[in-house]
XYZ file of C-alpha atoms in Angstrom:
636
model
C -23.629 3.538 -5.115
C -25.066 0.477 -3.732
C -27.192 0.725 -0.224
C -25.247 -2.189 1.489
C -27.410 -5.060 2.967
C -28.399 -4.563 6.728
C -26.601 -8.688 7.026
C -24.886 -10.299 4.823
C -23.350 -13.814 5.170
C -19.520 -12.715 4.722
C -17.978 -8.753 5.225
C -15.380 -8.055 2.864
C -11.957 -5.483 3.461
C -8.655 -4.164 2.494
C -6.766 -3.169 5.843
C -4.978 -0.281 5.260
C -0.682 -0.488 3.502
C 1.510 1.625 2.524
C 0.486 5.424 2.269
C -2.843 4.552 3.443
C -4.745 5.019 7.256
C -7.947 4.121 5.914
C -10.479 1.044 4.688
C -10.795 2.319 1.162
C -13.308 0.655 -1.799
C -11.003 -1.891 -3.317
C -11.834 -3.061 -6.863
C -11.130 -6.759 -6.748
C -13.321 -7.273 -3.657
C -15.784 -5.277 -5.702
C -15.509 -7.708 -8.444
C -15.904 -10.584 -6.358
C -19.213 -8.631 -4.470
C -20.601 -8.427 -8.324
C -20.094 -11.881 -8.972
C -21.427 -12.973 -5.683
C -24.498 -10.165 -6.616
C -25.221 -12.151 -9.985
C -25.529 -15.452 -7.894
C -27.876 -13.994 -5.397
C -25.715 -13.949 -2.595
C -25.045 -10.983 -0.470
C -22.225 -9.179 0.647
C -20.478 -5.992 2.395
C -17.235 -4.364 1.619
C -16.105 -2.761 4.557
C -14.952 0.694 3.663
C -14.196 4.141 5.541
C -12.321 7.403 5.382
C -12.177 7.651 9.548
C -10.349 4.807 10.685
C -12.003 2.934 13.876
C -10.246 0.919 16.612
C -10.014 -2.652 16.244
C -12.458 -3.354 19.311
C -14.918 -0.931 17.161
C -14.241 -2.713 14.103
C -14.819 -5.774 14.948
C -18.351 -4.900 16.315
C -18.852 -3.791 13.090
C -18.083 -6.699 11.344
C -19.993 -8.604 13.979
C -23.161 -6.202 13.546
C -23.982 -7.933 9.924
C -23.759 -11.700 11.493
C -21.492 -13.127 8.678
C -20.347 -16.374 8.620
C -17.135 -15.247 6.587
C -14.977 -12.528 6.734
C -12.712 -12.227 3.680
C -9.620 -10.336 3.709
C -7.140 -9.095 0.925
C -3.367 -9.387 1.899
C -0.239 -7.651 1.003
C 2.907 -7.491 2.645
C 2.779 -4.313 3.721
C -0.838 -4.842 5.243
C -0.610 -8.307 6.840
C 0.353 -6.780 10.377
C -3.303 -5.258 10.636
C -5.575 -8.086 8.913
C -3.736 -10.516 11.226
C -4.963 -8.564 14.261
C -8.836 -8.437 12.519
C -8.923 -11.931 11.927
C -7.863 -12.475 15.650
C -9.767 -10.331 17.295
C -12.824 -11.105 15.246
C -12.186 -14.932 15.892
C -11.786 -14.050 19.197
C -15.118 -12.585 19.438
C -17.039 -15.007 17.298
C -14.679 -18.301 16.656
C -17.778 -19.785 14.271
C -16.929 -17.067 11.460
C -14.459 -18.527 8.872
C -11.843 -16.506 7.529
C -10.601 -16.556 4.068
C -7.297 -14.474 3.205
C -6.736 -13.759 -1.094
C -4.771 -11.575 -2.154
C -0.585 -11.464 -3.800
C 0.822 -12.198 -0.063
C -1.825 -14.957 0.334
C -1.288 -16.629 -2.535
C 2.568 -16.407 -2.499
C 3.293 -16.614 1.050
C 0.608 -19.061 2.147
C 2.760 -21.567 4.507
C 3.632 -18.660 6.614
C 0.293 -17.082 6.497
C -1.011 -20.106 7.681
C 1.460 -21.147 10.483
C 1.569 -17.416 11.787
C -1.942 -16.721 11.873
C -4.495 -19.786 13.252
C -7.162 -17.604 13.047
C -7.060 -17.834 9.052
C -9.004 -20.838 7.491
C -8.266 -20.810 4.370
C -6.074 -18.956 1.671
C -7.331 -17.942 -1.566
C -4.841 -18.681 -4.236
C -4.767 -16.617 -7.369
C -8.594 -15.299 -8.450
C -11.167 -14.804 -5.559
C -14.488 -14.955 -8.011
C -15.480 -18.437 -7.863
C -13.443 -19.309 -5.067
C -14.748 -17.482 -2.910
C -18.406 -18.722 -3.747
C -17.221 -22.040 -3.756
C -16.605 -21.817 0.132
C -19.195 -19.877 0.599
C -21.759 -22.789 -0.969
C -19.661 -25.500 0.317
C -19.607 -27.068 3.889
C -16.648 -26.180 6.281
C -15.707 -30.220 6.163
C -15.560 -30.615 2.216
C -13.557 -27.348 1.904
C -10.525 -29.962 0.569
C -12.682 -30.478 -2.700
C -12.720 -26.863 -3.154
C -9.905 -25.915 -6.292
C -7.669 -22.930 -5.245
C -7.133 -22.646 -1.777
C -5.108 -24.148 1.089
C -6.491 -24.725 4.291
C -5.879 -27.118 7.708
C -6.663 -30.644 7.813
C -6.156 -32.630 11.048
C -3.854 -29.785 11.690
C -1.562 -30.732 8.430
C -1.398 -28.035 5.609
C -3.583 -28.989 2.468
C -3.665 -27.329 -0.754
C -6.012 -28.322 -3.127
C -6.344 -28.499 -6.968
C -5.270 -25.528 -8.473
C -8.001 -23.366 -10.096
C -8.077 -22.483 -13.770
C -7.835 -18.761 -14.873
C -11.058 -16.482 -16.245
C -11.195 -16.362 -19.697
C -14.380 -17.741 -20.733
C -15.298 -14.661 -23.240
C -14.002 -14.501 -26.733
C -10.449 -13.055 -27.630
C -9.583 -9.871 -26.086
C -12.729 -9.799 -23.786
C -12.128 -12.996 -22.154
C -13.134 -11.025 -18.651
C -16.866 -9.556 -20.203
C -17.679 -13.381 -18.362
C -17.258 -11.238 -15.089
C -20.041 -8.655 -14.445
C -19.080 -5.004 -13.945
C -18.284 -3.895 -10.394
C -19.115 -0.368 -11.341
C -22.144 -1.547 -13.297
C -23.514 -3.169 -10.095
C -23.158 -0.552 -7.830
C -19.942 -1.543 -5.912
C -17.251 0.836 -7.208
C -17.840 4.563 -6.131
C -17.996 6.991 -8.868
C -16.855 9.575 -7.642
C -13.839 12.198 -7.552
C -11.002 10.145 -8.413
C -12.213 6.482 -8.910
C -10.800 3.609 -11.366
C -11.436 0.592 -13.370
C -9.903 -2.199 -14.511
C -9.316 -3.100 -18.316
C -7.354 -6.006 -18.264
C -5.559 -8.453 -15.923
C -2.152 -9.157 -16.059
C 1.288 -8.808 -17.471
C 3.867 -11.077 -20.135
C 7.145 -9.398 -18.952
C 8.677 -11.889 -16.207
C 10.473 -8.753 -13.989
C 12.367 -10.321 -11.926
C 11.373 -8.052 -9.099
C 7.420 -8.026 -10.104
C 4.605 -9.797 -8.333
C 1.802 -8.498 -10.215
C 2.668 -10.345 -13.210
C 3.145 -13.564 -10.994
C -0.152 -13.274 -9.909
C -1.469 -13.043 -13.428
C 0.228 -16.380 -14.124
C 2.194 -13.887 -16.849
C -0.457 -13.792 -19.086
C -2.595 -11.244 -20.287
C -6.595 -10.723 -20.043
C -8.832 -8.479 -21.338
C -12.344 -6.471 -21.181
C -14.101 -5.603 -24.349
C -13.650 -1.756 -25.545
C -17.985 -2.086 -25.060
C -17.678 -3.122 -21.512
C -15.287 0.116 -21.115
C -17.180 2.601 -22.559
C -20.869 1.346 -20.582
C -18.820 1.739 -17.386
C -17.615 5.315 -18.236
C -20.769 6.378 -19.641
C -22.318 5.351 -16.415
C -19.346 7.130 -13.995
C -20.619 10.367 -16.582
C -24.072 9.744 -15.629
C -23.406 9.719 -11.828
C -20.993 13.145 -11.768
C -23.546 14.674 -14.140
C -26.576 13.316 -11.147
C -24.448 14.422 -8.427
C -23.682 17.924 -9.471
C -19.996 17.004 -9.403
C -18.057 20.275 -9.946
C -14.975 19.483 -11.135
C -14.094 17.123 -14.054
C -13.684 13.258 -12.935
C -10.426 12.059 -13.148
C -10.639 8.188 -13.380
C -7.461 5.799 -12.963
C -7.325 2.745 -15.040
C -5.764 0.039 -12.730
C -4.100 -2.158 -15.381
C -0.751 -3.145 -14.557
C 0.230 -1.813 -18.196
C -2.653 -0.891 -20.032
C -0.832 -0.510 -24.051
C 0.495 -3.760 -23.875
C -1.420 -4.672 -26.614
C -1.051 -1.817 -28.944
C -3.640 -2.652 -31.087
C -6.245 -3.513 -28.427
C -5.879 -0.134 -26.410
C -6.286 2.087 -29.528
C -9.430 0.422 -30.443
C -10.519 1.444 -27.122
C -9.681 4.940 -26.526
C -10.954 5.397 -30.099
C -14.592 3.921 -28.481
C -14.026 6.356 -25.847
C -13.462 9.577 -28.419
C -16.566 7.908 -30.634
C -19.080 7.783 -27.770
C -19.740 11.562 -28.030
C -20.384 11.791 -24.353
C -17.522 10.671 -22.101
C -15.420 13.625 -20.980
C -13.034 13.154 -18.341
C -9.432 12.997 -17.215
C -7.298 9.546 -17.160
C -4.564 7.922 -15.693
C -2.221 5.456 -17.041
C 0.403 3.598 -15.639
C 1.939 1.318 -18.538
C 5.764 0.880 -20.545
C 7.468 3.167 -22.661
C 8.312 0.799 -25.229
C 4.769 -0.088 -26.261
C 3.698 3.517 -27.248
C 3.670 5.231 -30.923
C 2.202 8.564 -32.462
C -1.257 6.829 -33.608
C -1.755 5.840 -29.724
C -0.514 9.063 -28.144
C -2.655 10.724 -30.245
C -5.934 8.842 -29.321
C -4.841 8.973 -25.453
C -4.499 12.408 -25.569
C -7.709 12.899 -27.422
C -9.623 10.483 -25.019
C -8.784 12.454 -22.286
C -5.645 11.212 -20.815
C -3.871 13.434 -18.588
C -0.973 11.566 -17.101
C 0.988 8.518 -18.123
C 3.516 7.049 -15.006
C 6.365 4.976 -17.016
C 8.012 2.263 -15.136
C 11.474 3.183 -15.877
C 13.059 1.228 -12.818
C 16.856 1.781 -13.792
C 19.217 3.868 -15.903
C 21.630 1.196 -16.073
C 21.488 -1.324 -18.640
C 23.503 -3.896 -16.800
C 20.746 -3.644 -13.873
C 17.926 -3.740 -16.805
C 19.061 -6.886 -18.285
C 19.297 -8.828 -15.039
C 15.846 -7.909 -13.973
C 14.617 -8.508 -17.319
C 12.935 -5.639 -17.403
C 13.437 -5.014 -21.704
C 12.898 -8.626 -22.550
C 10.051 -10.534 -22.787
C 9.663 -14.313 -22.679
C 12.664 -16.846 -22.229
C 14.166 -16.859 -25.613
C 14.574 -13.031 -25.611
C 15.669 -13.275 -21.491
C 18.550 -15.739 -22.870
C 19.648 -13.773 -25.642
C 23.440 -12.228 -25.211
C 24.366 -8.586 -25.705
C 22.189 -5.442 -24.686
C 20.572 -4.152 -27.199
C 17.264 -4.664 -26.128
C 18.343 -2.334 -23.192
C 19.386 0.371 -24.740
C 16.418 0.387 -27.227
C 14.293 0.479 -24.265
C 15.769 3.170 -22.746
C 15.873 4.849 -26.055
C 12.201 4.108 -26.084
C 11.440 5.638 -23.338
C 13.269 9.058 -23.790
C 11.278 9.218 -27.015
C 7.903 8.398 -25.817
C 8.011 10.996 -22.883
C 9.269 13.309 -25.236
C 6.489 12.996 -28.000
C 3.764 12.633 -24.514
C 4.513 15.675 -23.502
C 4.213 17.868 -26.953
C 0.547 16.243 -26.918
C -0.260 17.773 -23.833
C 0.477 14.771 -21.449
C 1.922 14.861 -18.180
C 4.715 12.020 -18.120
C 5.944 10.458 -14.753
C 8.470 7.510 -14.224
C 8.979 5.087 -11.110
C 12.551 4.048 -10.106
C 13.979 1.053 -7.561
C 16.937 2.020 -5.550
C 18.599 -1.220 -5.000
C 18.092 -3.441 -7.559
C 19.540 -7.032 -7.847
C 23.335 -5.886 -9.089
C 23.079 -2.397 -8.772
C 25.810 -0.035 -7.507
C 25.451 3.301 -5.958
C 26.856 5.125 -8.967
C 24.475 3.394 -11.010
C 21.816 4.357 -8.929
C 22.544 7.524 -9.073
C 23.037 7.734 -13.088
C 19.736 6.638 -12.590
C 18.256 9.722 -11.349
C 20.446 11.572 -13.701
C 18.265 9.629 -16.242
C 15.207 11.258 -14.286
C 16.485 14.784 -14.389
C 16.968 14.525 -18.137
C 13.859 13.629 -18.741
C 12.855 16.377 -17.054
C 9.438 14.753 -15.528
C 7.194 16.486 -13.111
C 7.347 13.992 -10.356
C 8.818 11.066 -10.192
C 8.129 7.695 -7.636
C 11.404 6.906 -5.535
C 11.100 3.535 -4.625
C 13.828 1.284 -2.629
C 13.478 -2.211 -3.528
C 11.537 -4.904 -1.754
C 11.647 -8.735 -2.449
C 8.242 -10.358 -2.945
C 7.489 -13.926 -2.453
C 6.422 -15.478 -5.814
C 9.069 -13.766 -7.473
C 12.118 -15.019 -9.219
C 14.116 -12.428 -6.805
C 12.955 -13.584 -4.134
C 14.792 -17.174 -4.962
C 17.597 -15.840 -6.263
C 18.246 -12.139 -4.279
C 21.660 -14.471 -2.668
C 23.468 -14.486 -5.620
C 23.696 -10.676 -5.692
C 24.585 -9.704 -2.062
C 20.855 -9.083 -0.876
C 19.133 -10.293 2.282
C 15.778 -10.927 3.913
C 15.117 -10.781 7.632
C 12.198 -11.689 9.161
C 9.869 -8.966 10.009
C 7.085 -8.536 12.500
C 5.370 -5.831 9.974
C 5.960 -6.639 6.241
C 5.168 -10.026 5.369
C 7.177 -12.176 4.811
C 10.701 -10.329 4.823
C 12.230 -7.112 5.038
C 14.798 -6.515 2.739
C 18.497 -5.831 3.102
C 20.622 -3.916 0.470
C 24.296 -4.117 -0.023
C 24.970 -0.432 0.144
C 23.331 2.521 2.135
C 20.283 3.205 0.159
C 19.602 6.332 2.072
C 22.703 7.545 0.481
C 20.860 8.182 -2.916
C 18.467 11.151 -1.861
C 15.362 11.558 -3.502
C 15.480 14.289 -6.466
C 13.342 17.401 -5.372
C 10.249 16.456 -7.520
C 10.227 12.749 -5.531
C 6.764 12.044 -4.315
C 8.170 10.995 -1.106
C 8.887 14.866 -0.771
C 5.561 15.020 -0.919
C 4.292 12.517 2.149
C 7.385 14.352 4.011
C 6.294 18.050 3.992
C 2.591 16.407 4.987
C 4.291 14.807 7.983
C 6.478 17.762 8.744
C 3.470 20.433 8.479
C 1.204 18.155 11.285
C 3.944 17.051 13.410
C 5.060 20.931 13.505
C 1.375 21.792 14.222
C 1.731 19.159 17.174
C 4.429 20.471 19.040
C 2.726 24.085 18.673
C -0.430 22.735 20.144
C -2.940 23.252 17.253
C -2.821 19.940 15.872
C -4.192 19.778 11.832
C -4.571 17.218 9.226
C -3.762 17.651 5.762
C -5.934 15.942 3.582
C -7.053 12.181 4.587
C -8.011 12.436 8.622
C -5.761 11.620 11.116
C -7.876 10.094 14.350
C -5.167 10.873 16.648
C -1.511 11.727 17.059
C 0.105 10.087 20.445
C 3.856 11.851 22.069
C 5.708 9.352 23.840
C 8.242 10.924 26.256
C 10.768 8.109 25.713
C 11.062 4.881 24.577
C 9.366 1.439 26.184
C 12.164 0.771 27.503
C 13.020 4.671 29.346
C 8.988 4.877 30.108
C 6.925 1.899 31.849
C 3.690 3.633 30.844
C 4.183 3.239 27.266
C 3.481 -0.665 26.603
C 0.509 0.318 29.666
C -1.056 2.566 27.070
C -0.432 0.901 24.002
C -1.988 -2.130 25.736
C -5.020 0.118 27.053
C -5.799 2.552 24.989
C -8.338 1.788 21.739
C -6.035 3.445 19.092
C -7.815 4.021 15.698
C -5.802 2.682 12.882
C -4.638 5.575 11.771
C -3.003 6.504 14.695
C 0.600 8.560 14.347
C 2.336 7.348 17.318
C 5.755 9.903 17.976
C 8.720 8.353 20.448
C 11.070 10.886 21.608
C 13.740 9.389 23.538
C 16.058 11.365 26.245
C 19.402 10.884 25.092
C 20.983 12.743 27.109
C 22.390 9.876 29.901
C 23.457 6.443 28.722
C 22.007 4.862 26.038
C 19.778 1.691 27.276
C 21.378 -1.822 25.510
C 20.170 -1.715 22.092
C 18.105 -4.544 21.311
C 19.143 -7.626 19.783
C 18.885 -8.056 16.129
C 20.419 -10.262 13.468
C 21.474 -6.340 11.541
C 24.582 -5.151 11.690
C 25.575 -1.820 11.550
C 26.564 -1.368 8.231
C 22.674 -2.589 7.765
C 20.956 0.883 9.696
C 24.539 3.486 8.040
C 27.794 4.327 8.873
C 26.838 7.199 11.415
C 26.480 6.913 14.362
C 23.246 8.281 14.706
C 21.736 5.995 12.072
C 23.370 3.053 14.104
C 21.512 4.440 17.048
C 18.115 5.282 15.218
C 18.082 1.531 13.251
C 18.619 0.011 17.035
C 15.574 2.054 19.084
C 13.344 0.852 15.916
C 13.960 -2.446 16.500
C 12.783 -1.898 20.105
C 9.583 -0.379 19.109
C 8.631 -2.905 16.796
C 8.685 -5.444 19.085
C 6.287 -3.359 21.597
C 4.259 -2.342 19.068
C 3.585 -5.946 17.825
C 3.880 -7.620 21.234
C 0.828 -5.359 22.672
C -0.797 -5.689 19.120
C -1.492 -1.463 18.905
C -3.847 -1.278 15.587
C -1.701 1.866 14.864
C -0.588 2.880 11.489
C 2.237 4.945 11.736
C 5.069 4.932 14.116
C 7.847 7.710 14.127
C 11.107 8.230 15.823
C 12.338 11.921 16.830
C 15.798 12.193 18.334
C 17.057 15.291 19.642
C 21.045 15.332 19.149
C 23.538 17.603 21.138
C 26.888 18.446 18.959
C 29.325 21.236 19.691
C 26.991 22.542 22.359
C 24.131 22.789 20.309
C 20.678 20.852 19.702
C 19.185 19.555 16.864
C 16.761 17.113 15.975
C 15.899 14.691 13.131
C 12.976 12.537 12.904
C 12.795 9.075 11.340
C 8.984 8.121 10.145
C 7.586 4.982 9.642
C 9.645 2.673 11.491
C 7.361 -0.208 10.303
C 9.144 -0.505 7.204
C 5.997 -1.005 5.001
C 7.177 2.522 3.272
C 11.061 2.187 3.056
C 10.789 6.280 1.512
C 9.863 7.523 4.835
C 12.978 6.339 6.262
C 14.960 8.898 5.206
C 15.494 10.949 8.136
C 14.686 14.484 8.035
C 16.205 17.302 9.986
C 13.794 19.391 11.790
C 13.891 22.605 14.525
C 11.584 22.603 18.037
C 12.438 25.435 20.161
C 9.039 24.890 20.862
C 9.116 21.391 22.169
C 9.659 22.672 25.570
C 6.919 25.018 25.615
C 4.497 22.058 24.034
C 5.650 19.661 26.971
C 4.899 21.851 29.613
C 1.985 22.853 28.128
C 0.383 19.144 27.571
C 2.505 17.793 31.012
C 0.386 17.667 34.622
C -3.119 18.422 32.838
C -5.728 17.006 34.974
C -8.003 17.354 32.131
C -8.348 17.058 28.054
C -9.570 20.069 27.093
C -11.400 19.822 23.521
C -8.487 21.394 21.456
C -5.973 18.993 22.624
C -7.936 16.072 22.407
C -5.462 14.377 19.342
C -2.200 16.045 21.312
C -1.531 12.836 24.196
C 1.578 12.351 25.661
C 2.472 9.545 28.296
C 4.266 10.513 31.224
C 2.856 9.211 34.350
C 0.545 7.000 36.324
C -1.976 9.931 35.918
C -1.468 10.552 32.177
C -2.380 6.046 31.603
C -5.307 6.247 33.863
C -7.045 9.570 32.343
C -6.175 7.549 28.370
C -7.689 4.408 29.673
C -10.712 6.128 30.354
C -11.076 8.489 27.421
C -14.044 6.825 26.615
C -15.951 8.228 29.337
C -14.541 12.011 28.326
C -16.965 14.359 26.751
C -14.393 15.112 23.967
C -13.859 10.975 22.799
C -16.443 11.542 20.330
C -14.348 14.327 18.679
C -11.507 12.258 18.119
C -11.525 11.544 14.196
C -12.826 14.493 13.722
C -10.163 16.300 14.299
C -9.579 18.259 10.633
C -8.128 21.184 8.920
């Protein structure tokens, strides 16, 4: 791995979305640090497994003295690179900040009007545009191709910016050198690359082919096999124990049938690359000769995008049918062969010794509840190991996201997910997750640490958590909560817990343009959809860099108690909403034990909760306690 550069004239970073509490190594920033590399101009990619506040983070960005900060965007992490490129503007207004990224190329007017602190938005690829500004005074940014920016306080966007694809057919991206090759991907454990760019199927639902202006890109089966030869060098240098399993990144690697088994047969031909690999790609592009090299290469798992069960749903999303003539075409065929397909293809992957997966949408444009759940009746027949449950979100620069009207769907503005959250006809939380659903998975996590909480021997389980904060109440039931928020340094990673006392009046739930068919039926999930609303709007008026905020309600029925917690009320993971039922007879005991302290002792430096005057004032000045330095280092 690279040694990064003591300064360097712009700091590079992905804030953290979705599953995610850290600043991990993302590989288009590394290609764009290679390309700056190969013009001699430095750069630093921000990355780190233990989260820091934001007033920490921006002293580090501040410690290298760049001139430009560049940040990737996607909805799900605009929230926290809007606060970075405040609070670094703040500190130093003469560093210019670039967003790139899906959300900034897609969403760019409201980027733009929302955030002043961003300069200028990066539209599409961030190789040469980036350099471009980088090489190019702040005043004759407007000549620069691909980005929008201010001018005299109007929006400007300049000429747009051809694609990469100066190499010859099929390695049109060998022009771009190797991120891994230069040192800026990390080798290690499980680590990636990308083969191609892009994708010809115009989903209606689908971003990432948007981005790629629906075409397809590729790198040279060479170029592969040098970067996996060196990732084989550096486990064999390292001592690495285990085999390296290695993820390749495309959005659907086998596109190009032809292309991918002249590359896994360089793979099986080099003699000396032996590891485990990843796939994500269609089911419908797949035959014997190919599964056979893939599972002779090395690959281990192949994640299908099934989406839908329902052919009605498939052919509206054009999910079966590439290119307009095809999209246009009447009848269904093409949906049935693809589902067809796809039966067959995990089949046949799985007597070669491959471990098959599929994603699904809940939601889609059109669908109905009992086609959503023949969907996962599709799942259990193919009899997968896991499976990813996803509810549907509407992306700018999609064709959804101009037509989601015309089938019943809405969009409401959202202080968290850029630019909309999305709302569904029908209850989505009525179609539960099958028992091999990955969001099982992030659930038992959550339940395991939040158990550990209340029992006062608080644990991670695998990434670090920097701290876990207990709110008795919500802002509105407890004035000392928007006190700490405001106060306190919270690390991004940061699992904030409300419990509200319901056991008087309710306070007036907030206002909010969703109804309550919008939050469910019950009366609980009426309840639970209004006290989110209420934390959202303290979280993001007090700008807390936290990363995951969780509601726990403790209902009283027929005389007696139980409770059910809601996670992520942020949205950004729409899985995590499902509310699960849980048991505390030892929340009592963990109050009293945490309530009145006049001290943190060491093993309850992540276990906070927010009572009184006291409880603020002792946060406020954690800094000053012997334990502070312990605080993302709380593990296992």
């Amino acid at each position: 791995m690279q040694k990064p550069p003591d300064k360097a004239p712009i700091v590079l970073m992905t804030p953290p979305s979705g599953e995610e509490k850290c600043f991990h190594r993302d590989i288009g920033l590394a290609y764009i640090q290679a390309y700056l590399e190969e013009r001699n101009v430095d750069s630093v990619q921000f990355c780190r497994d233990e989260s820091p506040g934001l007033n920490e983070l921006v002293d580090i960005i501040l410690s290298y003295e760049p001139k430009f900060l560049g940040l990737k965007i996607w909805d799900t992490n605009y929230y926290y690179a809007k606060l970075i490129a405040e609070a670094t503007k703040r500190a130093a207004p003469d560093i210019k900040v670039i967003f790139g990224g899906p959300s900034a190329t897609f969403s760019t007017d409201l980027i733009m009007n929302d955030c002043l602190a961003v300069d200028a938005c990066a539209i599409y690829e961030g190789e040469q545009t980036c350099y471009d500004l980088m090489t190019t005074e702040f005043s004759k940014w407007s000549e620069v191709p691909g980005i929008v920016l201010r001018v005299n306080g109007e929006l400007v966007r300049t000429a747009p910016r051809s694609q990469i694809k100066e190499g010859p057919k099929r390695s049109e991206l060998d022009v771009l050198p190797s991120p891994m090759l230069s040192g800026y991907m990390e080798p290690a454990g499980h680590t990636g690359l990308l083969t191609s760019r892009g994708c010809f199927y115009k989903c209606t639902f689908c971003n990432f082919s948007a981005i790629g202006q629906f075409m397809v890109r590729y790198h040279s089966p060479e170029r592969i096999v040098d970067e996996l030869r060196y990732v084989m060098r550096y486990a064999q240098e390292h001592g690495f124990k285990d085999k390296v399993r290695l993820e390749f990144y495309d959005d659907a690697l086998t596109l190009n049938m032809k292309r991918s088994k002249e590359m896994f047969r360089a793979i099986i031909d080099s003699g000396d690359i032996d590891m485990h690999f990843i796939v994500d790609t269609r089911g419908d592009f797949m035959d014997d000769e190919l599964l056979d090299l893939m599972a002779e290469a090395g690959v281990v798992n192949i994640n299908f995008g099934l989406e839908s069960a329902s052919v009605k749903v498939l052919k509206t999303i054009k999910k079966a049918r590439a290119g307009l003539r095809q999209a246009d075409k009447p009848g269904l065929d093409e949906e049935y062969t693809f589902l067809e397909n796809m039966r067959d293809t995990i089949k046949r992957a799985k007597a070669r010794g491959i471990s098959p997966s599929v994603s699904v949408i809940v939601g889609l444009p059109g669908e109905t509840p009992e086609e959503a759940l023949k969907t996962l009746e599709m799942v259990k027949e193919l009899d997968v190991y896991e499976y990813n449950h996803n509810i549907l979100r509407i992306y700018s620069g999609t064709e959804l996201f101009e037509t989601y009207k015309e089938y019943g769907l809405g969009i409401e503005h959202s202080g968290y997910v850029l630019p909309f959250a999305t709302k569904i006809p029908y209850n989505v939380r009525d179609i539960k997750p099958l028992p091999n659903a990955t969001a099982y998975q992030h659930r038992n996590k959550l339940l395991v640490s939040l158990m550990s909480l209340f029992s006062g021997e608080y644990r991670t389980f695998g990434m670090i958590e920097p701290m876990a904060v207990f709110f008795d109440g919500l802002p509105e039931q407890n004035p000392y909560v928007e006190t700490f928020l405001k106060n306190f340094p919270l690390p991004c990673g940061t699992s904030l817990y409300f419990a509200p006392r319901l056991g008087g009046a309710l306070q007036p739930a907030p206002e909010s343009s969703l109804s309550q068919e919008d939050y469910g039926q019950s009366e609980e999930e009426n309840i639970a959809g209004r006290l989110q609303k209420g934390i959202e709007r303290s979280i993001i008026k007090t700008g807390a860099f936290s990363k995951e905020t969780n509601l726990i309600i403790r209902w009283q029925e027929d005389g007696a108690e139980s409770w059910k917690m809601y996670p992520d009320l942020t949205g950004v993971d729409s899985l995590k909403k499902f509310g699960h039922e849980i048991e505390f007879d030892s929340l009592g005991r963990f109050m009293d034990k945490v309530s009145g302290k006049d001290d943190l002792a060491k093993d309850h430096v992540a276990i906070l909760e927010t009572s009184t005057t006291a409880d603020v004032e002792t946060f406020t000045e954690l800094k000053q306690h012997e334990s502070y330095e312990d605080l993302s280092k709380v593990r296992k």
